[in-house]
Amino acid sequence: MAPTHDHPGEQAAQDPIRLLEIRETPLSVDEIFRAVGDDAAGGTALFVGTVRNHDGGQDVGALGYSCHPSAQDEMRRVAEKVAAEFPVRALAAVHRVGELKVGDLAVVVAVSCPHRAEAFAACRKLIDDLKHEVPIWKHQRFSDGTEEWVGAC
């Protein structure tokens, strides 16, 4: 690794994007946290999105996520944009698809940076852009028998 110009002795991160996946299996906060570990990072921010039991004043009975075949590529594009905008040491994001229950983890993202303010800002940008730009859709089924699709794109 080459030294950076910001701090003497600090090594530039090789590829800050350490883990990006869309998967049908349960997510692990520990796995994502470990993926962004970096000795040059002074701050790590982590966001965990869970399935809640209500939305828009209605009780959620069941929920499923599905995605477009391009979702993984779009996830990488978003991650690369965040890594270019902030001094990211390491970044990870995993989103779940399939049928989920209330309390299940739907998405976990984490970013480590030299300082906490950068880590918070980068993590916020990562989750916000993933939700707005990656074609992953949520199908909510409510306890009254109604349902709705909620999409990122």
Tab-separated table of N, CA and C in Angstrom:
chain	number	residue	atom	x	y	z
A	1	MET	N	0.835	-1.180	0.000
A	1	MET	CA	0.000	0.000	0.000
A	1	MET	C	0.880	1.244	0.000
A	2	ALA	N	0.423	2.273	-0.651
A	2	ALA	CA	1.157	3.518	-0.728
A	2	ALA	C	0.770	4.446	0.415
A	3	PRO	N	1.736	5.259	0.902
A	3	PRO	CA	1.373	6.227	1.935
A	3	PRO	C	0.418	7.271	1.356
A	4	THR	N	-0.446	7.802	2.202
A	4	THR	CA	-1.338	8.865	1.753
A	4	THR	C	-0.665	10.196	2.045
A	5	HIS	N	-1.223	11.279	1.543
A	5	HIS	CA	-0.678	12.604	1.796
A	5	HIS	C	-1.333	13.261	2.990
A	6	ASP	N	-2.406	12.678	3.500
A	6	ASP	CA	-3.146	13.273	4.609
A	6	ASP	C	-2.434	13.113	5.952
A	7	HIS	N	-1.936	11.932	6.209
A	7	HIS	CA	-1.337	11.637	7.503
A	7	HIS	C	-0.079	10.804	7.282
A	8	PRO	N	1.082	11.285	7.746
A	8	PRO	CA	2.305	10.487	7.579
A	8	PRO	C	2.141	9.106	8.195
A	9	GLY	N	2.585	8.110	7.487
A	9	GLY	CA	2.517	6.738	7.989
A	9	GLY	C	1.213	6.024	7.706
A	10	GLU	N	0.148	6.773	7.355
A	10	GLU	CA	-1.133	6.142	7.040
A	10	GLU	C	-1.044	5.521	5.657
A	11	GLN	N	-1.544	4.322	5.543
A	11	GLN	CA	-1.530	3.635	4.268
A	11	GLN	C	-2.874	3.807	3.572
A	12	ALA	N	-2.843	3.978	2.280
A	12	ALA	CA	-4.081	4.084	1.514
A	12	ALA	C	-4.789	2.731	1.504
A	13	ALA	N	-6.099	2.756	1.589
A	13	ALA	CA	-6.884	1.523	1.544
A	13	ALA	C	-6.791	0.929	0.147
A	14	GLN	N	-6.698	-0.403	0.057
A	14	GLN	CA	-6.640	-1.058	-1.241
A	14	GLN	C	-7.969	-0.843	-1.963
A	15	ASP	N	-8.947	-1.659	-1.697
A	15	ASP	CA	-10.288	-1.468	-2.231
A	15	ASP	C	-11.197	-1.312	-1.031
A	16	PRO	N	-11.746	-0.129	-0.828
A	16	PRO	CA	-12.549	0.073	0.371
A	16	PRO	C	-13.867	-0.703	0.369
A	17	ILE	N	-14.306	-1.172	-0.790
A	17	ILE	CA	-15.562	-1.926	-0.834
A	17	ILE	C	-15.256	-3.380	-0.484
A	18	ARG	N	-15.604	-3.753	0.732
A	18	ARG	CA	-15.222	-5.060	1.265
A	18	ARG	C	-16.297	-6.126	1.115
A	19	LEU	N	-17.562	-5.718	1.149
A	19	LEU	CA	-18.652	-6.694	1.083
A	19	LEU	C	-19.893	-6.007	0.538
A	20	LEU	N	-20.422	-6.543	-0.558
A	20	LEU	CA	-21.682	-6.070	-1.147
A	20	LEU	C	-22.443	-7.297	-1.594
A	21	GLU	N	-23.607	-7.518	-1.010
A	21	GLU	CA	-24.393	-8.697	-1.392
A	21	GLU	C	-25.883	-8.453	-1.235
A	22	ILE	N	-26.617	-9.179	-2.032
A	22	ILE	CA	-28.056	-9.322	-1.870
A	22	ILE	C	-28.251	-10.810	-1.635
A	23	ARG	N	-28.869	-11.171	-0.518
A	23	ARG	CA	-28.965	-12.597	-0.183
A	23	ARG	C	-30.304	-12.961	0.433
A	24	GLU	N	-30.612	-14.246	0.347
A	24	GLU	CA	-31.869	-14.762	0.895
A	24	GLU	C	-31.724	-15.273	2.327
A	25	THR	N	-30.520	-15.357	2.809
A	25	THR	CA	-30.277	-15.889	4.154
A	25	THR	C	-30.226	-14.754	5.175
A	26	PRO	N	-30.443	-15.074	6.452
A	26	PRO	CA	-30.414	-14.046	7.491
A	26	PRO	C	-29.091	-13.269	7.507
A	27	LEU	N	-29.197	-11.987	7.879
A	27	LEU	CA	-28.039	-11.103	7.906
A	27	LEU	C	-27.396	-11.096	9.288
A	28	SER	N	-26.109	-10.765	9.316
A	28	SER	CA	-25.358	-10.727	10.560
A	28	SER	C	-24.691	-9.363	10.730
A	29	VAL	N	-25.046	-8.650	11.794
A	29	VAL	CA	-24.407	-7.378	12.111
A	29	VAL	C	-22.912	-7.602	12.342
A	30	ASP	N	-22.567	-8.672	13.034
A	30	ASP	CA	-21.155	-8.964	13.311
A	30	ASP	C	-20.352	-9.142	12.023
A	31	GLU	N	-20.926	-9.835	11.042
A	31	GLU	CA	-20.228	-10.044	9.772
A	31	GLU	C	-19.935	-8.708	9.087
A	32	ILE	N	-20.907	-7.825	9.051
A	32	ILE	CA	-20.743	-6.540	8.381
A	32	ILE	C	-19.741	-5.684	9.159
A	33	PHE	N	-19.844	-5.685	10.479
A	33	PHE	CA	-18.907	-4.919	11.309
A	33	PHE	C	-17.469	-5.397	11.097
A	34	ARG	N	-17.273	-6.707	11.082
A	34	ARG	CA	-15.924	-7.250	10.844
A	34	ARG	C	-15.404	-6.864	9.458
A	35	ALA	N	-16.287	-6.821	8.477
A	35	ALA	CA	-15.872	-6.520	7.103
A	35	ALA	C	-15.291	-5.117	6.967
A	36	VAL	N	-15.715	-4.179	7.811
A	36	VAL	CA	-15.229	-2.802	7.689
A	36	VAL	C	-14.128	-2.465	8.690
A	37	GLY	N	-13.623	-3.462	9.385
A	37	GLY	CA	-12.534	-3.223	10.319
A	37	GLY	C	-11.292	-2.733	9.584
A	38	ASP	N	-10.678	-1.676	10.101
A	38	ASP	CA	-9.489	-1.110	9.479
A	38	ASP	C	-8.708	-0.358	10.554
A	39	ASP	N	-7.441	-0.659	10.700
A	39	ASP	CA	-6.629	-0.037	11.746
A	39	ASP	C	-6.465	1.477	11.577
A	40	ALA	N	-6.655	1.998	10.368
A	40	ALA	CA	-6.525	3.436	10.134
A	40	ALA	C	-7.846	4.181	10.326
A	41	ALA	N	-8.904	3.452	10.656
A	41	ALA	CA	-10.218	4.077	10.843
A	41	ALA	C	-10.400	4.477	12.297
A	42	GLY	N	-10.772	5.721	12.507
A	42	GLY	CA	-11.080	6.200	13.855
A	42	GLY	C	-12.568	6.183	14.147
A	43	GLY	N	-13.369	5.947	13.100
A	43	GLY	CA	-14.809	5.911	13.289
A	43	GLY	C	-15.459	4.892	12.379
A	44	THR	N	-16.394	4.151	12.930
A	44	THR	CA	-17.185	3.200	12.150
A	44	THR	C	-18.648	3.466	12.442
A	45	ALA	N	-19.422	3.656	11.384
A	45	ALA	CA	-20.866	3.864	11.532
A	45	ALA	C	-21.585	2.678	10.902
A	46	LEU	N	-22.606	2.201	11.584
A	46	LEU	CA	-23.340	1.027	11.135
A	46	LEU	C	-24.834	1.338	11.200
A	47	PHE	N	-25.560	0.950	10.156
A	47	PHE	CA	-27.011	1.104	10.145
A	47	PHE	C	-27.640	-0.264	9.945
A	48	VAL	N	-28.661	-0.553	10.748
A	48	VAL	CA	-29.392	-1.804	10.646
A	48	VAL	C	-30.857	-1.475	10.404
A	49	GLY	N	-31.380	-1.942	9.276
A	49	GLY	CA	-32.797	-1.771	8.971
A	49	GLY	C	-33.539	-3.051	9.294
A	50	THR	N	-34.588	-2.944	10.114
A	50	THR	CA	-35.347	-4.119	10.533
A	50	THR	C	-36.786	-4.031	10.046
A	51	VAL	N	-37.427	-5.164	9.976
A	51	VAL	CA	-38.841	-5.226	9.598
A	51	VAL	C	-39.659	-4.829	10.816
A	52	ARG	N	-40.454	-3.780	10.655
A	52	ARG	CA	-41.288	-3.321	11.764
A	52	ARG	C	-42.705	-3.883	11.625
A	53	ASN	N	-43.471	-3.795	12.693
A	53	ASN	CA	-44.805	-4.404	12.738
A	53	ASN	C	-45.921	-3.492	12.244
A	54	HIS	N	-45.554	-2.322	11.724
A	54	HIS	CA	-46.567	-1.391	11.239
A	54	HIS	C	-45.988	-0.513	10.134
A	55	ASP	N	-46.868	0.074	9.347
A	55	ASP	CA	-46.467	1.063	8.353
A	55	ASP	C	-47.697	1.867	7.965
A	56	GLY	N	-47.569	3.161	7.986
A	56	GLY	CA	-48.680	4.017	7.598
A	56	GLY	C	-49.938	3.801	8.414
A	57	GLY	N	-49.786	3.474	9.692
A	57	GLY	CA	-50.945	3.273	10.553
A	57	GLY	C	-51.593	1.908	10.437
A	58	GLN	N	-50.996	1.004	9.658
A	58	GLN	CA	-51.554	-0.342	9.496
A	58	GLN	C	-50.598	-1.378	10.081
A	59	ASP	N	-51.173	-2.465	10.587
A	59	ASP	CA	-50.361	-3.560	11.106
A	59	ASP	C	-49.829	-4.396	9.948
A	60	VAL	N	-48.519	-4.620	9.955
A	60	VAL	CA	-47.886	-5.443	8.918
A	60	VAL	C	-47.946	-6.895	9.373
A	61	GLY	N	-48.525	-7.754	8.538
A	61	GLY	CA	-48.622	-9.168	8.853
A	61	GLY	C	-47.520	-9.990	8.221
A	62	ALA	N	-47.092	-9.594	7.028
A	62	ALA	CA	-46.035	-10.316	6.317
A	62	ALA	C	-45.351	-9.337	5.373
A	63	LEU	N	-44.126	-9.685	5.006
A	63	LEU	CA	-43.346	-8.794	4.165
A	63	LEU	C	-42.348	-9.602	3.352
A	64	GLY	N	-42.160	-9.204	2.112
A	64	GLY	CA	-41.158	-9.849	1.272
A	64	GLY	C	-40.413	-8.814	0.456
A	65	TYR	N	-39.151	-9.103	0.164
A	65	TYR	CA	-38.342	-8.246	-0.694
A	65	TYR	C	-37.976	-9.022	-1.942
A	66	SER	N	-37.975	-8.320	-3.075
A	66	SER	CA	-37.474	-8.892	-4.327
A	66	SER	C	-36.634	-7.827	-5.008
A	67	CYS	N	-35.854	-8.255	-6.002
A	67	CYS	CA	-34.984	-7.288	-6.660
A	67	CYS	C	-34.874	-7.576	-8.150
A	68	HIS	N	-34.496	-6.568	-8.876
A	68	HIS	CA	-34.226	-6.663	-10.307
A	68	HIS	C	-32.861	-7.331	-10.490
A	69	PRO	N	-32.634	-8.041	-11.599
A	69	PRO	CA	-31.315	-8.656	-11.827
A	69	PRO	C	-30.150	-7.666	-11.812
A	70	SER	N	-30.408	-6.385	-12.053
A	70	SER	CA	-29.337	-5.381	-12.047
A	70	SER	C	-29.033	-4.835	-10.651
A	71	ALA	N	-29.735	-5.282	-9.640
A	71	ALA	CA	-29.610	-4.702	-8.301
A	71	ALA	C	-28.185	-4.777	-7.757
A	72	GLN	N	-27.510	-5.885	-7.948
A	72	GLN	CA	-26.137	-6.027	-7.445
A	72	GLN	C	-25.211	-5.006	-8.108
A	73	ASP	N	-25.340	-4.823	-9.415
A	73	ASP	CA	-24.515	-3.841	-10.128
A	73	ASP	C	-24.829	-2.423	-9.657
A	74	GLU	N	-26.095	-2.134	-9.435
A	74	GLU	CA	-26.483	-0.808	-8.953
A	74	GLU	C	-25.966	-0.578	-7.540
A	75	MET	N	-25.974	-1.624	-6.723
A	75	MET	CA	-25.442	-1.523	-5.370
A	75	MET	C	-23.948	-1.160	-5.427
A	76	ARG	N	-23.213	-1.780	-6.332
A	76	ARG	CA	-21.785	-1.477	-6.487
A	76	ARG	C	-21.593	-0.031	-6.942
A	77	ARG	N	-22.397	0.421	-7.881
A	77	ARG	CA	-22.291	1.796	-8.368
A	77	ARG	C	-22.489	2.792	-7.224
A	78	VAL	N	-23.491	2.563	-6.406
A	78	VAL	CA	-23.758	3.434	-5.257
A	78	VAL	C	-22.581	3.396	-4.282
A	79	ALA	N	-22.073	2.218	-3.986
A	79	ALA	CA	-20.943	2.080	-3.055
A	79	ALA	C	-19.701	2.790	-3.583
A	80	GLU	N	-19.435	2.661	-4.870
A	80	GLU	CA	-18.276	3.330	-5.463
A	80	GLU	C	-18.418	4.849	-5.377
A	81	LYS	N	-19.627	5.342	-5.573
A	81	LYS	CA	-19.881	6.783	-5.482
A	81	LYS	C	-19.621	7.286	-4.055
A	82	VAL	N	-20.090	6.550	-3.063
A	82	VAL	CA	-19.870	6.938	-1.667
A	82	VAL	C	-18.385	6.877	-1.330
A	83	ALA	N	-17.706	5.833	-1.776
A	83	ALA	CA	-16.273	5.684	-1.499
A	83	ALA	C	-15.458	6.798	-2.155
A	84	ALA	N	-15.922	7.320	-3.278
A	84	ALA	CA	-15.217	8.407	-3.957
A	84	ALA	C	-15.499	9.761	-3.297
A	85	GLU	N	-16.658	9.900	-2.679
A	85	GLU	CA	-17.063	11.178	-2.096
A	85	GLU	C	-16.516	11.403	-0.687
A	86	PHE	N	-16.258	10.322	0.041
A	86	PHE	CA	-15.807	10.408	1.426
A	86	PHE	C	-14.481	9.664	1.576
A	87	PRO	N	-13.719	9.954	2.640
A	87	PRO	CA	-12.457	9.241	2.866
A	87	PRO	C	-12.704	7.856	3.485
A	88	VAL	N	-13.357	7.004	2.733
A	88	VAL	CA	-13.773	5.688	3.214
A	88	VAL	C	-12.571	4.752	3.296
A	89	ARG	N	-12.389	4.151	4.464
A	89	ARG	CA	-11.374	3.111	4.643
A	89	ARG	C	-11.966	1.766	4.243
A	90	ALA	N	-13.231	1.533	4.619
A	90	ALA	CA	-13.897	0.271	4.295
A	90	ALA	C	-15.403	0.497	4.299
A	91	LEU	N	-16.077	-0.273	3.445
A	91	LEU	CA	-17.527	-0.133	3.275
A	91	LEU	C	-18.122	-1.519	3.052
A	92	ALA	N	-19.301	-1.744	3.611
A	92	ALA	CA	-20.011	-3.010	3.407
A	92	ALA	C	-21.511	-2.749	3.409
A	93	ALA	N	-22.228	-3.509	2.592
A	93	ALA	CA	-23.686	-3.404	2.552
A	93	ALA	C	-24.258	-4.753	2.129
A	94	VAL	N	-25.259	-5.214	2.867
A	94	VAL	CA	-25.931	-6.464	2.534
A	94	VAL	C	-27.430	-6.232	2.701
A	95	HIS	N	-28.190	-6.635	1.670
A	95	HIS	CA	-29.653	-6.492	1.713
A	95	HIS	C	-30.267	-7.870	1.565
A	96	ARG	N	-31.306	-8.100	2.290
A	96	ARG	CA	-32.003	-9.388	2.262
A	96	ARG	C	-33.144	-9.352	1.261
A	97	VAL	N	-33.397	-10.477	0.611
A	97	VAL	CA	-34.584	-10.659	-0.230
A	97	VAL	C	-35.288	-11.922	0.237
A	98	GLY	N	-36.525	-12.082	-0.205
A	98	GLY	CA	-37.319	-13.227	0.224
A	98	GLY	C	-38.302	-12.809	1.296
A	99	GLU	N	-38.926	-13.808	1.920
A	99	GLU	CA	-39.925	-13.552	2.958
A	99	GLU	C	-39.239	-13.298	4.298
A	100	LEU	N	-39.642	-12.216	4.959
A	100	LEU	CA	-39.085	-11.843	6.248
A	100	LEU	C	-40.200	-11.700	7.274
A	101	LYS	N	-39.834	-11.819	8.539
A	101	LYS	CA	-40.781	-11.661	9.640
A	101	LYS	C	-40.481	-10.365	10.380
A	102	VAL	N	-41.430	-9.896	11.142
A	102	VAL	CA	-41.219	-8.726	11.983
A	102	VAL	C	-39.998	-8.992	12.868
A	103	GLY	N	-39.107	-8.007	12.908
A	103	GLY	CA	-37.889	-8.126	13.696
A	103	GLY	C	-36.679	-8.601	12.902
A	104	ASP	N	-36.895	-9.207	11.729
A	104	ASP	CA	-35.761	-9.657	10.906
A	104	ASP	C	-34.964	-8.466	10.391
A	105	LEU	N	-33.681	-8.693	10.177
A	105	LEU	CA	-32.826	-7.670	9.582
A	105	LEU	C	-33.059	-7.667	8.083
A	106	ALA	N	-33.375	-6.495	7.523
A	106	ALA	CA	-33.617	-6.366	6.093
A	106	ALA	C	-32.381	-5.838	5.369
A	107	VAL	N	-31.642	-4.947	6.009
A	107	VAL	CA	-30.445	-4.364	5.402
A	107	VAL	C	-29.472	-3.976	6.504
A	108	VAL	N	-28.186	-4.189	6.236
A	108	VAL	CA	-27.137	-3.750	7.156
A	108	VAL	C	-26.047	-3.101	6.308
A	109	VAL	N	-25.688	-1.868	6.664
A	109	VAL	CA	-24.599	-1.174	5.986
A	109	VAL	C	-23.643	-0.630	7.034
A	110	ALA	N	-22.377	-0.538	6.671
A	110	ALA	CA	-21.377	0.012	7.578
A	110	ALA	C	-20.272	0.674	6.776
A	111	VAL	N	-19.716	1.722	7.372
A	111	VAL	CA	-18.622	2.454	6.751
A	111	VAL	C	-17.625	2.823	7.842
A	112	SER	N	-16.337	2.633	7.553
A	112	SER	CA	-15.308	3.123	8.460
A	112	SER	C	-14.483	4.180	7.727
A	113	CYS	N	-14.162	5.228	8.476
A	113	CYS	CA	-13.418	6.378	7.955
A	113	CYS	C	-12.405	6.817	9.018
A	114	PRO	N	-11.491	7.711	8.654
A	114	PRO	CA	-10.539	8.188	9.653
A	114	PRO	C	-11.197	8.858	10.864
A	115	HIS	N	-12.337	9.532	10.668
A	115	HIS	CA	-12.986	10.272	11.746
A	115	HIS	C	-14.484	9.966	11.786
A	116	ARG	N	-15.102	10.137	12.956
A	116	ARG	CA	-16.502	9.768	13.147
A	116	ARG	C	-17.461	10.565	12.283
A	117	ALA	N	-17.252	11.873	12.137
A	117	ALA	CA	-18.182	12.684	11.348
A	117	ALA	C	-18.248	12.178	9.911
A	118	GLU	N	-17.106	11.828	9.350
A	118	GLU	CA	-17.062	11.285	7.987
A	118	GLU	C	-17.769	9.935	7.920
A	119	ALA	N	-17.556	9.112	8.930
A	119	ALA	CA	-18.183	7.789	8.958
A	119	ALA	C	-19.705	7.914	9.021
A	120	PHE	N	-20.211	8.811	9.879
A	120	PHE	CA	-21.659	9.026	9.961
A	120	PHE	C	-22.219	9.511	8.630
A	121	ALA	N	-21.567	10.504	8.041
A	121	ALA	CA	-22.055	11.085	6.784
A	121	ALA	C	-22.026	10.059	5.654
A	122	ALA	N	-20.949	9.297	5.568
A	122	ALA	CA	-20.826	8.297	4.501
A	122	ALA	C	-21.848	7.178	4.673
A	123	CYS	N	-22.067	6.748	5.905
A	123	CYS	CA	-23.050	5.685	6.166
A	123	CYS	C	-24.450	6.180	5.823
A	124	ARG	N	-24.765	7.393	6.185
A	124	ARG	CA	-26.075	7.967	5.870
A	124	ARG	C	-26.287	8.055	4.362
A	125	LYS	N	-25.259	8.510	3.643
A	125	LYS	CA	-25.344	8.618	2.186
A	125	LYS	C	-25.508	7.229	1.567
A	126	LEU	N	-24.773	6.251	2.086
A	126	LEU	CA	-24.841	4.890	1.557
A	126	LEU	C	-26.254	4.315	1.689
A	127	ILE	N	-26.841	4.368	2.876
A	127	ILE	CA	-28.168	3.772	3.043
A	127	ILE	C	-29.222	4.574	2.282
A	128	ASP	N	-29.132	5.894	2.302
A	128	ASP	CA	-30.116	6.696	1.584
A	128	ASP	C	-30.065	6.426	0.082
A	129	ASP	N	-28.867	6.371	-0.485
A	129	ASP	CA	-28.741	6.123	-1.923
A	129	ASP	C	-29.126	4.692	-2.290
A	130	LEU	N	-28.790	3.728	-1.435
A	130	LEU	CA	-29.216	2.349	-1.706
A	130	LEU	C	-30.737	2.277	-1.781
A	131	LYS	N	-31.414	2.908	-0.832
A	131	LYS	CA	-32.878	2.845	-0.797
A	131	LYS	C	-33.507	3.568	-1.980
A	132	HIS	N	-32.857	4.612	-2.493
A	132	HIS	CA	-33.424	5.391	-3.593
A	132	HIS	C	-33.010	4.918	-4.982
A	133	GLU	N	-31.866	4.241	-5.096
A	133	GLU	CA	-31.326	3.959	-6.426
A	133	GLU	C	-31.210	2.481	-6.798
A	134	VAL	N	-31.236	1.600	-5.824
A	134	VAL	CA	-31.084	0.170	-6.114
A	134	VAL	C	-32.484	-0.445	-6.261
A	135	PRO	N	-32.725	-1.172	-7.359
A	135	PRO	CA	-34.072	-1.725	-7.608
A	135	PRO	C	-34.389	-2.947	-6.740
A	136	ILE	N	-34.720	-2.646	-5.486
A	136	ILE	CA	-35.179	-3.648	-4.520
A	136	ILE	C	-36.559	-3.187	-4.066
A	137	TRP	N	-37.530	-4.095	-4.142
A	137	TRP	CA	-38.904	-3.738	-3.836
A	137	TRP	C	-39.406	-4.510	-2.629
A	138	LYS	N	-40.228	-3.820	-1.837
A	138	LYS	CA	-40.821	-4.404	-0.627
A	138	LYS	C	-42.303	-4.636	-0.889
A	139	HIS	N	-42.758	-5.851	-0.610
A	139	HIS	CA	-44.175	-6.201	-0.737
A	139	HIS	C	-44.719	-6.401	0.672
A	140	GLN	N	-45.518	-5.451	1.117
A	140	GLN	CA	-46.103	-5.516	2.454
A	140	GLN	C	-47.519	-6.049	2.373
A	141	ARG	N	-47.820	-6.979	3.260
A	141	ARG	CA	-49.161	-7.502	3.385
A	141	ARG	C	-49.644	-7.167	4.794
A	142	PHE	N	-50.767	-6.462	4.837
A	142	PHE	CA	-51.274	-5.970	6.105
A	142	PHE	C	-52.278	-6.945	6.715
A	143	SER	N	-52.450	-6.821	8.026
A	143	SER	CA	-53.325	-7.759	8.743
A	143	SER	C	-54.787	-7.632	8.322
A	144	ASP	N	-55.175	-6.516	7.702
A	144	ASP	CA	-56.566	-6.363	7.250
A	144	ASP	C	-56.796	-6.971	5.855
A	145	GLY	N	-55.754	-7.616	5.296
A	145	GLY	CA	-55.871	-8.255	3.983
A	145	GLY	C	-55.414	-7.403	2.827
A	146	THR	N	-55.163	-6.116	3.038
A	146	THR	CA	-54.645	-5.269	1.963
A	146	THR	C	-53.143	-5.464	1.828
A	147	GLU	N	-52.615	-4.971	0.717
A	147	GLU	CA	-51.176	-5.094	0.490
A	147	GLU	C	-50.702	-3.925	-0.353
A	148	GLU	N	-49.375	-3.721	-0.342
A	148	GLU	CA	-48.791	-2.668	-1.174
A	148	GLU	C	-47.350	-3.025	-1.516
A	149	TRP	N	-46.918	-2.528	-2.658
A	149	TRP	CA	-45.524	-2.629	-3.090
A	149	TRP	C	-44.869	-1.278	-2.836
A	150	VAL	N	-43.681	-1.314	-2.263
A	150	VAL	CA	-42.903	-0.104	-2.040
A	150	VAL	C	-41.582	-0.308	-2.748
A	151	GLY	N	-41.232	0.608	-3.658
A	151	GLY	CA	-40.022	0.412	-4.458
A	151	GLY	C	-39.028	1.524	-4.284
A	152	ALA	N	-37.780	1.189	-4.509
A	152	ALA	CA	-36.710	2.179	-4.443
A	152	ALA	C	-36.645	2.980	-5.733
A	153	CYS	N	-37.054	2.395	-6.836
A	153	CYS	CA	-36.902	3.066	-8.127
A	153	CYS	C	-38.251	3.166	-8.829
